[in-house]
Short mmCIF file of C-alpha atoms and ligand atoms in Angstrom, two decimals:
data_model
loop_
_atom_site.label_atom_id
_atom_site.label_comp_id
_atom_site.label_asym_id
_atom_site.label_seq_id
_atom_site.Cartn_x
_atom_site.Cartn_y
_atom_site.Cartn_z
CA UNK A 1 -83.54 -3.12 10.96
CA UNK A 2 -82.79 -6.26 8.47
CA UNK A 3 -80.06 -8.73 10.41
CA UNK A 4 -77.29 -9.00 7.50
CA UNK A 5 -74.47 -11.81 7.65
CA UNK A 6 -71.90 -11.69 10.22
CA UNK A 7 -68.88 -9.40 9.20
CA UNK A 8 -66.67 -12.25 7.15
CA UNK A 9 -69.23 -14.71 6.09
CA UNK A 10 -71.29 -15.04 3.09
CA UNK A 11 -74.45 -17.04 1.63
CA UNK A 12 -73.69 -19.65 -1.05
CA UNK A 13 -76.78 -19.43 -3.01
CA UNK A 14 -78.36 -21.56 -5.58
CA UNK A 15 -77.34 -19.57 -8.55
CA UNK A 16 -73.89 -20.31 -7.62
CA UNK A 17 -74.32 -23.67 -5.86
CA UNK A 18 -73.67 -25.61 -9.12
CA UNK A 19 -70.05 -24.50 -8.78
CA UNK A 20 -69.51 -25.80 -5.87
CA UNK A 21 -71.19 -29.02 -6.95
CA UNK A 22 -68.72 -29.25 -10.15
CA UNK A 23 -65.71 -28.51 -8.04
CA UNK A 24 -66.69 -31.21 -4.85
CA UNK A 25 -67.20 -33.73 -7.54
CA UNK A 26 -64.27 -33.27 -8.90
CA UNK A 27 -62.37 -33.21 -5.92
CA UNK A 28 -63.81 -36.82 -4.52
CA UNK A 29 -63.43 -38.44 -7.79
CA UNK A 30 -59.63 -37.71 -7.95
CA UNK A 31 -59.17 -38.19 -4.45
CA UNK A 32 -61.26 -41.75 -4.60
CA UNK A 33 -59.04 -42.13 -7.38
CA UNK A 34 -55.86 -41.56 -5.64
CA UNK A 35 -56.80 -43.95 -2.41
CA UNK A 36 -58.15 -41.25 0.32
CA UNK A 37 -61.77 -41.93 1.98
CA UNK A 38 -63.76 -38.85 3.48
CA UNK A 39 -64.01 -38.06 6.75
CA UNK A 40 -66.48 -35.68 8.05
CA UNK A 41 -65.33 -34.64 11.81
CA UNK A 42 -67.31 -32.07 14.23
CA UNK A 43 -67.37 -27.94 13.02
CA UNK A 44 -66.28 -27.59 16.66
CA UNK A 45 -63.45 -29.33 18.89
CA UNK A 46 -62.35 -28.95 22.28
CA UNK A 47 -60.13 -25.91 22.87
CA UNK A 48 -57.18 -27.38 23.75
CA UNK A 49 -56.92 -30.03 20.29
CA UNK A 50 -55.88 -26.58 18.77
CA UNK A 51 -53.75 -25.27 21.53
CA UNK A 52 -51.63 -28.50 21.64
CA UNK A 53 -51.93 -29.16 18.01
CA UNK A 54 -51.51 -25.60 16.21
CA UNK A 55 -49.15 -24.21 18.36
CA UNK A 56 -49.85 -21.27 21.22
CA UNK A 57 -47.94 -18.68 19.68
CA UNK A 58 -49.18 -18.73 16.65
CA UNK A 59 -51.75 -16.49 14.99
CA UNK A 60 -54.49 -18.77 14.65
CA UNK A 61 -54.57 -19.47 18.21
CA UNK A 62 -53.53 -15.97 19.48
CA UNK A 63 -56.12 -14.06 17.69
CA UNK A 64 -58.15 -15.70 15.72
CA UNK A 65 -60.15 -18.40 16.88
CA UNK A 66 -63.65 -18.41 18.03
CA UNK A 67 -63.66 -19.84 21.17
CA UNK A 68 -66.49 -20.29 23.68
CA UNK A 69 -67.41 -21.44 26.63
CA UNK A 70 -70.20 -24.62 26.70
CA UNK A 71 -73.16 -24.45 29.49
CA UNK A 72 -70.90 -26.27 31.85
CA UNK A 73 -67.76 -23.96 31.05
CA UNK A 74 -65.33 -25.70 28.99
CA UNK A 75 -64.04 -23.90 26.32
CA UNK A 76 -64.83 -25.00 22.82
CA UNK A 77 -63.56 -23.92 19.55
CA UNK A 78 -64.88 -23.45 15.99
CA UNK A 79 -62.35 -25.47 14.13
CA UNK A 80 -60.04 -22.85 11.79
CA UNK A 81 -58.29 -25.52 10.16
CA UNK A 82 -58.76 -29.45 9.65
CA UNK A 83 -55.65 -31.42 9.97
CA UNK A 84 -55.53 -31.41 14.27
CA UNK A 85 -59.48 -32.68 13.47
CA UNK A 86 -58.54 -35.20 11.53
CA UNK A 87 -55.90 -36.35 13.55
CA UNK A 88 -57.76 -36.86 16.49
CA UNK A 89 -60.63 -38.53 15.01
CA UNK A 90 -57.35 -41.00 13.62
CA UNK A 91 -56.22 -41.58 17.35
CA UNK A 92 -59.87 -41.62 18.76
CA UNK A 93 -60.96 -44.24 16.32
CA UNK A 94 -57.21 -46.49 16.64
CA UNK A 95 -57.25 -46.01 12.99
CA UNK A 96 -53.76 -46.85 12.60
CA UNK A 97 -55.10 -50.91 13.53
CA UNK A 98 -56.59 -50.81 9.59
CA UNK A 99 -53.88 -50.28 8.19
CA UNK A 100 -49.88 -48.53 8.52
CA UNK A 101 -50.65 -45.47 6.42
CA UNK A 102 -54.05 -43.99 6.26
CA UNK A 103 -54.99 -41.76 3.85
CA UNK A 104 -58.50 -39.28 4.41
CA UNK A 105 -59.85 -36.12 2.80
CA UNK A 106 -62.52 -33.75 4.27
CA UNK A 107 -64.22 -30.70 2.76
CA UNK A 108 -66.25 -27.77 5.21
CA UNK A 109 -66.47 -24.61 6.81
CA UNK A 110 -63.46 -23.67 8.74
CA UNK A 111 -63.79 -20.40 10.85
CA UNK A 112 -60.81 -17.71 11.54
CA UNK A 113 -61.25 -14.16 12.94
CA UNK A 114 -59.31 -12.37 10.55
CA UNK A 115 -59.85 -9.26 9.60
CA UNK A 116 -61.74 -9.77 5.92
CA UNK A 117 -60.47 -8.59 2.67
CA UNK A 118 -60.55 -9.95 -0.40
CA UNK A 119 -60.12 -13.75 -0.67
CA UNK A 120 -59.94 -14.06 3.67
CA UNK A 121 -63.08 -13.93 5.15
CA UNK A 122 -63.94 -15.35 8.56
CA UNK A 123 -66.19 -18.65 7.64
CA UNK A 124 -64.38 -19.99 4.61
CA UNK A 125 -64.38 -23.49 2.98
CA UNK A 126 -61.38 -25.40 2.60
CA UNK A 127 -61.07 -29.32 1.49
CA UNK A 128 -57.89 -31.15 2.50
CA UNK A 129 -56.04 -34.49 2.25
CA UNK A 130 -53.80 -36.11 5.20
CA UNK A 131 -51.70 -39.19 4.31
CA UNK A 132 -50.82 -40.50 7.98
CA UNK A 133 -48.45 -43.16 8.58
CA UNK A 134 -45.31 -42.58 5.88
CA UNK A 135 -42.21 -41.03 6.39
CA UNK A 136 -41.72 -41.26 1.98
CA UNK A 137 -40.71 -37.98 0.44
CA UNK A 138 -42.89 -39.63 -2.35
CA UNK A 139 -46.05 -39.21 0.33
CA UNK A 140 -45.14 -35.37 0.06
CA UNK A 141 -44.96 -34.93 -3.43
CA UNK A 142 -48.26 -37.53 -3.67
CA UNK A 143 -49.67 -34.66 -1.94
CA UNK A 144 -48.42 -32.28 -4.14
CA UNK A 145 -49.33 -34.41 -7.28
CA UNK A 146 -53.20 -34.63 -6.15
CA UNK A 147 -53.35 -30.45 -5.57
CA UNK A 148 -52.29 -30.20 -9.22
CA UNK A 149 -54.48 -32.53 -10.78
CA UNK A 150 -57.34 -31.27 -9.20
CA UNK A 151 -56.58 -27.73 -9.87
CA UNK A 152 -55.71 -28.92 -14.02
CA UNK A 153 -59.08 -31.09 -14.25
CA UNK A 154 -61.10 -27.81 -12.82
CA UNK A 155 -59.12 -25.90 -15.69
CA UNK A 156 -57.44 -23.52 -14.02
CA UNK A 157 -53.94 -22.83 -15.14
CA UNK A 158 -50.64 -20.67 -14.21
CA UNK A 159 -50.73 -21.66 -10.63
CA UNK A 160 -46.88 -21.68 -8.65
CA UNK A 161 -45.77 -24.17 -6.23
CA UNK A 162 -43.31 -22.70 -3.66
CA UNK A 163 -41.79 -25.53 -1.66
CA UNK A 164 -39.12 -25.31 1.24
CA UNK A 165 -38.27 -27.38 4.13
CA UNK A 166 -38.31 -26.38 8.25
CA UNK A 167 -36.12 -29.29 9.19
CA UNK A 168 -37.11 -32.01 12.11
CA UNK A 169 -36.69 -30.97 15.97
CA UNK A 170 -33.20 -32.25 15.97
CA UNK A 171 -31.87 -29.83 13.29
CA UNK A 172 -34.73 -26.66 14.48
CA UNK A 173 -32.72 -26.33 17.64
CA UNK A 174 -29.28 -24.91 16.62
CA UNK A 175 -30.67 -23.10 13.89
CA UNK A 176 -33.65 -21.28 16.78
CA UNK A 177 -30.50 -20.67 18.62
CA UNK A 178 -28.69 -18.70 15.75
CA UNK A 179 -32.05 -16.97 14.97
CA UNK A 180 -32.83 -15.77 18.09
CA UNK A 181 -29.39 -14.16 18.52
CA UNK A 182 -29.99 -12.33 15.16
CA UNK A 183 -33.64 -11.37 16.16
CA UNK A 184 -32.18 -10.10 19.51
CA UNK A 185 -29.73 -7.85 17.89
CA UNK A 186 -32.61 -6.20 15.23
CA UNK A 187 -35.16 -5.93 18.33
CA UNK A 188 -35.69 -1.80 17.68
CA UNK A 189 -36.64 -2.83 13.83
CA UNK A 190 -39.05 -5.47 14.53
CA UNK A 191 -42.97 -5.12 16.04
CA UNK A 192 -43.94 -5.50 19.47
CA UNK A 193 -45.61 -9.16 18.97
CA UNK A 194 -42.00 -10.37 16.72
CA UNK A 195 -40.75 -8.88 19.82
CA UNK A 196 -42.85 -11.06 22.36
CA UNK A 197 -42.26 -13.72 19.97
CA UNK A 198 -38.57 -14.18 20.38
CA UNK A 199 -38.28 -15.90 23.12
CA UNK A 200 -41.76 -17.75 23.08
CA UNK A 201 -41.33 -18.49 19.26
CA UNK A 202 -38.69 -17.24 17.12
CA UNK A 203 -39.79 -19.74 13.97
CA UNK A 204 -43.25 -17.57 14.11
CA UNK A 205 -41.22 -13.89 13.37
CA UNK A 206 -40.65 -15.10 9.89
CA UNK A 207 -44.68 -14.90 9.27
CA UNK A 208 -44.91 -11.85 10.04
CA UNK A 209 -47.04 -9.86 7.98
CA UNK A 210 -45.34 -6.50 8.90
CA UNK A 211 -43.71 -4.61 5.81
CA UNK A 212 -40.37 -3.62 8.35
CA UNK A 213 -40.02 -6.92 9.81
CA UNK A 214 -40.69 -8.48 6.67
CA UNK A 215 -37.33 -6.47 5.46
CA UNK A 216 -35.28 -6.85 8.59
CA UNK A 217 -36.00 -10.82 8.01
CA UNK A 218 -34.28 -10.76 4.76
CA UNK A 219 -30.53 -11.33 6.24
CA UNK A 220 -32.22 -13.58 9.12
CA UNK A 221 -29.95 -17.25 8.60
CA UNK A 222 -32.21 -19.59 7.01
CA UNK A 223 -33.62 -22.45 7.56
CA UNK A 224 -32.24 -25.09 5.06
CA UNK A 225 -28.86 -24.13 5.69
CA UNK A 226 -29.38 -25.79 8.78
CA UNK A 227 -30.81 -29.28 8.16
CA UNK A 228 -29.73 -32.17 9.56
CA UNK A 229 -28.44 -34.81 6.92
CA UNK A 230 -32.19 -36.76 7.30
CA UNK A 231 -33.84 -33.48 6.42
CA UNK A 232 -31.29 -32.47 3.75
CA UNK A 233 -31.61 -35.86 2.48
CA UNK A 234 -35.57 -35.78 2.38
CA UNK A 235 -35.60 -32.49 0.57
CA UNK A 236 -33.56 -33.60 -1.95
CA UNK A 237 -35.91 -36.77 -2.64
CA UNK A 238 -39.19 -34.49 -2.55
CA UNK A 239 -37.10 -31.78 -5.33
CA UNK A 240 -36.11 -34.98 -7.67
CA UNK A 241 -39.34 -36.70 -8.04
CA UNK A 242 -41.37 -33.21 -8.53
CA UNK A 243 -38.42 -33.34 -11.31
CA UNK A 244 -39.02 -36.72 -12.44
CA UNK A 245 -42.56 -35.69 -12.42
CA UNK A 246 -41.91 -32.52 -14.56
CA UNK A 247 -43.56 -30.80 -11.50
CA UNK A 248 -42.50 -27.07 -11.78
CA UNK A 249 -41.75 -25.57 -8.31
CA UNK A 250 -39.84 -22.88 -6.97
CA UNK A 251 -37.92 -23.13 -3.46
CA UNK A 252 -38.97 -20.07 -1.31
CA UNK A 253 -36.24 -20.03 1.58
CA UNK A 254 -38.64 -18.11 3.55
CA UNK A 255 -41.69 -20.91 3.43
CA UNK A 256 -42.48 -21.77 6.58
CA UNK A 257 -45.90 -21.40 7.41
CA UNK A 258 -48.39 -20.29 10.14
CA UNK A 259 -48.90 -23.34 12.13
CA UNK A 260 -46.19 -24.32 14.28
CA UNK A 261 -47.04 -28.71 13.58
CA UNK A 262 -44.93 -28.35 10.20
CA UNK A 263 -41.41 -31.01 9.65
CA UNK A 264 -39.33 -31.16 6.86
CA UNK A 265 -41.27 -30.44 3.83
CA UNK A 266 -43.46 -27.27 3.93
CA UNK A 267 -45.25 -25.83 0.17
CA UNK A 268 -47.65 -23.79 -0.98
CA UNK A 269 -49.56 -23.53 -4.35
CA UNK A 270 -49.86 -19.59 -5.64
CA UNK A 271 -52.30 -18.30 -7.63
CA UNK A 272 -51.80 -14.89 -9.65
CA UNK A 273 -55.39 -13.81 -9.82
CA UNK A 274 -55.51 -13.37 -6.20
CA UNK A 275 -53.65 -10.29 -5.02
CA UNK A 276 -52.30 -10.24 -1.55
CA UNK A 277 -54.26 -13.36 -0.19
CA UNK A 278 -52.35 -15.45 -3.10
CA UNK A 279 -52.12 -18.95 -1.31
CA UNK A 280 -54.89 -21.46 -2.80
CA UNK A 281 -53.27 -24.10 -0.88
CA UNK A 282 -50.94 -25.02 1.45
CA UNK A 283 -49.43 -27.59 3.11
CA UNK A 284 -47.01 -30.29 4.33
CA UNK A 285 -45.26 -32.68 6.48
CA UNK A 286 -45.46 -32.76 10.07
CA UNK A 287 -44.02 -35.83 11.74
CA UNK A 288 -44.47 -35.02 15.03
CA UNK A 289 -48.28 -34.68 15.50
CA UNK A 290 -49.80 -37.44 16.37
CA UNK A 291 -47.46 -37.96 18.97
CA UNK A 292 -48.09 -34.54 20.28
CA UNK A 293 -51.75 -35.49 20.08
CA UNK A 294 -51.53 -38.40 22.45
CA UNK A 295 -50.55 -40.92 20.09
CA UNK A 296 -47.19 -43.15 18.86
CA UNK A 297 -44.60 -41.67 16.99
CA UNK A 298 -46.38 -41.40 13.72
CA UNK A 299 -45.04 -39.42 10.36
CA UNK A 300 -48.09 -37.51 8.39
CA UNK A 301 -48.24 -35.37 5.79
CA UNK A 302 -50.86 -33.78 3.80
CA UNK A 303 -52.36 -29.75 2.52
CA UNK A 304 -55.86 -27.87 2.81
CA UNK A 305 -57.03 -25.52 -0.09
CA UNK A 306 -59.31 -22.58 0.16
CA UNK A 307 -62.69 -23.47 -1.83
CA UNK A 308 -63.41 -19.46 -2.20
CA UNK A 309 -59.91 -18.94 -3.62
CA UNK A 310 -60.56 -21.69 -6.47
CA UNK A 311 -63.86 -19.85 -7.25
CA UNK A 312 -62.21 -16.51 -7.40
CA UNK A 313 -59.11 -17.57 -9.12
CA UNK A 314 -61.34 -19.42 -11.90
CA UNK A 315 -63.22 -16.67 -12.48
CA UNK A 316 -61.06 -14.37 -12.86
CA UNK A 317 -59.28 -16.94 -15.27
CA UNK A 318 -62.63 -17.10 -16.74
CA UNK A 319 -62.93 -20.99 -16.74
CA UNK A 320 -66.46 -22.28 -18.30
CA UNK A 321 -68.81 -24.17 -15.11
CA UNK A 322 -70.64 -26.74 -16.57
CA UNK A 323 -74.11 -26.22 -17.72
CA UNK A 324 -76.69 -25.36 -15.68
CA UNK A 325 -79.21 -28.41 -14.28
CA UNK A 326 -83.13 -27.29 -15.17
CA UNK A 327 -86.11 -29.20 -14.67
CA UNK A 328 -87.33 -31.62 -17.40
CA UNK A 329 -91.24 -30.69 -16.65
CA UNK A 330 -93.58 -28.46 -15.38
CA UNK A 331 -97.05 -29.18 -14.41
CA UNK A 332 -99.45 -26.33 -15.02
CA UNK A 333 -103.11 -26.93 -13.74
CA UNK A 334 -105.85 -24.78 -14.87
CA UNK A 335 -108.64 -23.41 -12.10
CA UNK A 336 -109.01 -24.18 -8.51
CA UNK A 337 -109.65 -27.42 -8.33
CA UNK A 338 -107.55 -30.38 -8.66
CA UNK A 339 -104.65 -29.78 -6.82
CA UNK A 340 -104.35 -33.04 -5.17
CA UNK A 341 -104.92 -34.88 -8.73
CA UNK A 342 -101.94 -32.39 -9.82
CA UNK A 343 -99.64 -33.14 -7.12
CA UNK A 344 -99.78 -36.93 -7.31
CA UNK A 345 -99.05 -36.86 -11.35
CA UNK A 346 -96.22 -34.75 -10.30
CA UNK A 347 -95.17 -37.43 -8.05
CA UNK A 348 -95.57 -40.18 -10.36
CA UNK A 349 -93.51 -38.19 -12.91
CA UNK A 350 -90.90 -37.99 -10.24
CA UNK A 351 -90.73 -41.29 -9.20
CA UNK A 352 -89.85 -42.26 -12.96
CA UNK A 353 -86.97 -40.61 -12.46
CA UNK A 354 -87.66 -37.31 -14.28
CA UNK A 355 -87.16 -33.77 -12.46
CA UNK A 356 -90.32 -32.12 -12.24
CA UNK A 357 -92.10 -28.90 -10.48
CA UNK A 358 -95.16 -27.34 -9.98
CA UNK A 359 -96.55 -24.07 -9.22
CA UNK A 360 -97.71 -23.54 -5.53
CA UNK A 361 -98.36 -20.08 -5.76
CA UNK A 362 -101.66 -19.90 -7.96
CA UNK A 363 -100.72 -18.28 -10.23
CA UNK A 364 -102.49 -17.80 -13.95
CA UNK A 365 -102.12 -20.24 -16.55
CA UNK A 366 -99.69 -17.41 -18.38
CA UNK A 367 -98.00 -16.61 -15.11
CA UNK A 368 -97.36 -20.89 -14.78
CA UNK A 369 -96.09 -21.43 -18.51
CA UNK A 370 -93.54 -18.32 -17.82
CA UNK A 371 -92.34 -19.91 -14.98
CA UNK A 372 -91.80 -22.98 -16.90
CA UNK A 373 -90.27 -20.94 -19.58
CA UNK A 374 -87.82 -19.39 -17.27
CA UNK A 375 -87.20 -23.43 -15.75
CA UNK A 376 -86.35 -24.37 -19.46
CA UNK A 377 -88.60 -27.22 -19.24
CA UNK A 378 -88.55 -29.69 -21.73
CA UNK A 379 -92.60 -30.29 -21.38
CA UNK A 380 -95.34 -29.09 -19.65
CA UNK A 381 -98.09 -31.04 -18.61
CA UNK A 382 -101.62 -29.01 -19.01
CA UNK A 383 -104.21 -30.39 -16.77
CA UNK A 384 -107.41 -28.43 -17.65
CA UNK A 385 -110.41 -29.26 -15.03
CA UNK A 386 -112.61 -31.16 -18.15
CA UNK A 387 -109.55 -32.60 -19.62
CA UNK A 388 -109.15 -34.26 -16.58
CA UNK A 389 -112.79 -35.50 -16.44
CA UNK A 390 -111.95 -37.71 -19.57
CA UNK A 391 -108.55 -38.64 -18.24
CA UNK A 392 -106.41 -36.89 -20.74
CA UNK A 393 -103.91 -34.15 -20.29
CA UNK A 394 -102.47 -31.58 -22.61
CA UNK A 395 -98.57 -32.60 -23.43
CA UNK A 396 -96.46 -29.40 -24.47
CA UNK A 397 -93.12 -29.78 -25.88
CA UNK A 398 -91.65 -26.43 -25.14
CA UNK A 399 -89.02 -26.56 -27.90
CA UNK A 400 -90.92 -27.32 -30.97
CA UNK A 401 -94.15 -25.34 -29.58
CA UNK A 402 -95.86 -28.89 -30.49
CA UNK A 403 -98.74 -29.77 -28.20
CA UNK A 404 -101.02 -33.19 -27.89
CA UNK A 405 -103.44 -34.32 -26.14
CA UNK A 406 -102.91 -37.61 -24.37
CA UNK A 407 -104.17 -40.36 -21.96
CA UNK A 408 -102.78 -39.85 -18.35
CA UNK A 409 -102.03 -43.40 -18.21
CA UNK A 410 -99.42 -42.64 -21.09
CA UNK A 411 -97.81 -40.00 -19.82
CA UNK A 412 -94.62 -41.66 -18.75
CA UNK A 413 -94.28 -43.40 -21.16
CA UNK A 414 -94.27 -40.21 -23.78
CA UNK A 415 -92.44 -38.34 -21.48
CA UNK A 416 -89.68 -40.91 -21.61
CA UNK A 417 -89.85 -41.43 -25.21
P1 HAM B 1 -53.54 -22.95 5.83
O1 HAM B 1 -52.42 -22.48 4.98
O2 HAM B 1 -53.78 -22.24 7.09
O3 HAM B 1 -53.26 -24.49 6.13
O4 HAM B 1 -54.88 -22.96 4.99
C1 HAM B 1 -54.95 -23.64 3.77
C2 HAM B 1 -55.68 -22.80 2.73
O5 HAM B 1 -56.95 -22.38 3.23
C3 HAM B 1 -54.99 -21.49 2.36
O6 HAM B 1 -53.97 -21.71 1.41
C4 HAM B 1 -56.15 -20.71 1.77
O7 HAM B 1 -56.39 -21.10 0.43
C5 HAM B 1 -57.31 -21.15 2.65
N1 HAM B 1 -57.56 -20.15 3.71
C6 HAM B 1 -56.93 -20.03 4.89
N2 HAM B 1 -57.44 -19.00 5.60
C7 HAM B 1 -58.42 -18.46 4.85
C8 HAM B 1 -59.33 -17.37 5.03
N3 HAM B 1 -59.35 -16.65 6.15
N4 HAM B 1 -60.21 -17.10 4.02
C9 HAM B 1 -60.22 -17.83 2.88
N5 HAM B 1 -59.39 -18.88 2.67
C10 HAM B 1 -58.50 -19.19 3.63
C11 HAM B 1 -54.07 -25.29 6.86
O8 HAM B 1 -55.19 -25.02 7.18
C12 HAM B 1 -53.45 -26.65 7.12
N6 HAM B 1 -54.40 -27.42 7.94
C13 HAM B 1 -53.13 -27.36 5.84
C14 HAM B 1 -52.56 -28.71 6.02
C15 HAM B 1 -53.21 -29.89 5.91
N7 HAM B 1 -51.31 -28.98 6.35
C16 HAM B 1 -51.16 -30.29 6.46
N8 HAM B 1 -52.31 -30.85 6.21
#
């Protein structure tokens, strides 16, 4: 029986690579553009960086990380998201003695045990940006700013940002208390886990996926009728800048997303094309973090976007990739001999800078110039066995069908001309 790809995951392969090439690049040169430096931390963490930083009660830590146990039994954990990474590597590394706010991006495989459907799979790619160190409402809608340019320069268009804010600790308490007492009077109508999740976690019932909860939670109080002046204050900075900006957004009263480290300003960045798993990004404040990390009181704020979900959504929105890279030249070789002779021109052609292949298959002469054919080589370079006795080789400029005969010495040279 042929093994097939874990349930969730998928190959990237080199007929699509170049996408993810054009999209990277354009991601680090707005991001070098806007001040943030990459950061590459490990694809697993200790357990508990999750536990403490994601929050117990919520999904991602309930059911769907993949946790094991290393050979002297502590429990590690493939990371499902990037910002408690990041953080840590900021504490580990005293990053806050370079300088007050520190601003990093990372891209790479984050891992979630969902079940898979379109656009949510189980080993996904996400790239994300933390700013670390400002408490600015401007830092938040920085963040926001960045998402959108990235998302224009890649082409893709019609995209929604929903924005909302889950208060601070101060102004979360009262309004958990008037929450709960609603949730505990609609207990029949609600699931057994919104049901465990009352006391544990109230904040978490309003993410539930469930189609009856998801109605019951329509006359729940909200949220930002509840903030504390600071909060109210801070929301109403973030809304008039995306304003001054001309920043379109929407405020979704029921925003407040699956990972419990969220403060204040909490958005998300819709995309049409993608049916139920809509979110291409998502994001936001959460000033209390690095403290509950180990470290000093510290404001961050910052958003990860799914890779796959770009890909799908510009797709589907039919946005042009650039052009494929091909070789420049193919060396075809004639006989059995020679093969050293051919693989040290080939070097010398790539060490002048131009992309070059060969065939290592033996093939025919025919069988070689179709491969260079389907390379859409510029040139091939013929080396017949008494060619090569006299030093020359046969120069073919695929386009014109035009071929010469020429000195090896002065092949680079024509090949560069
Ligand atoms: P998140 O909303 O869990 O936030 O994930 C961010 C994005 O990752 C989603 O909007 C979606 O595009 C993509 N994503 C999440 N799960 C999957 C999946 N199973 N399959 C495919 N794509 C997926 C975070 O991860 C936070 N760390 C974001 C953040 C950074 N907040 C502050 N800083």
């Amino acid at each position: 029986m042929k093994i097939q790809v874990p349930k969730g995951t998928q190959d990237i392969l080199p007929e699509d690579i170049e996408k993810w090439y054009f999209i990277e690049d354009v991601i680090r040169k707005i991001l070098n553009k806007y001040g943030y430096c990459e950061i590459r931390t490990p694809i697993f963490e200790h357990t508990e960086l999750f536990v403490r930083g994601i929050g117990e009660s919520t999904d991602i830590v309930n059911k769907e990380m993949f946790t094991f146990p290393d050979r002297k039994g502590r429990s590690l954990t493939l990371r499902p998201e990037g910002t408690a990474p990041v953080i840590r590597a900021y504490l580990e590394n005293r990053m806050e003695r370079i300088s007050k706010v520190v601003k990093l991006f990372y891209f790479g495989p984050m891992f979630r045990c969902e079940k898979p459907q379109a656009g949510r799979f189980r080993q996904f790619h996400q790239f994300g940006i933390e700013l670390i160190g400002s408490q600015s409402p401007v830092a938040d809608v920085e963040i926001i700013a960045a998402a959108l340019e990235i998302y224009e320069t890649l082409g893709l268009k019609g995209l929604q940002v929903s924005i909302n804010s889950v208060g601070c600790k101060k102004c979360r308490k009262d309004y958990i208390g008037k929450l709960k007492s609603f949730l505990e009077n609609k207990k029949e109508q609600l699931c057994f886990e919104c049901n465990n999740r009352i006391e544990k976690n109230p904040l978490r019932v309003l993410d539930c996926k469930n189609i009856k909860c998801r109605e019951t939670l329509q006359e729940a109080p909200k949220i930002i009728d509840h903030l504390c002046d600071e909060c109210k204050d801070h929301f109403e900075e973030v809304k008039e800048c995306l304003s001054d900006l001309k920043i379109k957004y929407t405020i979704d009263e029921r925003l407040v997303r699956g990972l419990d480290y969220y403060t204040k300003t909490a958005f998300e960045i819709i995309s049409g094309e993608l049916g139920a798993q809509n979110a291409i990004a998502g994001g936001g404040r959460y000033d209390n973090l690095v403290e509950e990390l180990g470290g000093k009181e510290t404001p961050g704020v910052g958003f990860a976007a799914g890779i796959e979900r770009m890909i799908i959504s510009m797709e589907k929105q039919k946005v042009s990739w650039p052009k494929k890279q091909y070789l420049d030249v193919f060396v075809v070789k004639i006989g059995e001999k020679n093969n050293i002779v051919a693989f040290q021109l080939l070097q010398e052609i790539r060490k002048a800078g131009i992309s070059a292949d060969l065939d290592y298959a033996g093939k025919s002469l025919k069988s070689q110039m179709r491969t260079a054919n389907k390379y859409h080589v510029k040139y091939t370079v013929i080396l017949g066995e008494e060619e090569l006795g006299r030093n020359m080789v046969t120069l073919r400029n695929m386009e014109t069908k035009e071929q010469k005969e020429i000195k090896i010495n002065n092949l680079i040279d024509e090949l560069g001309s």
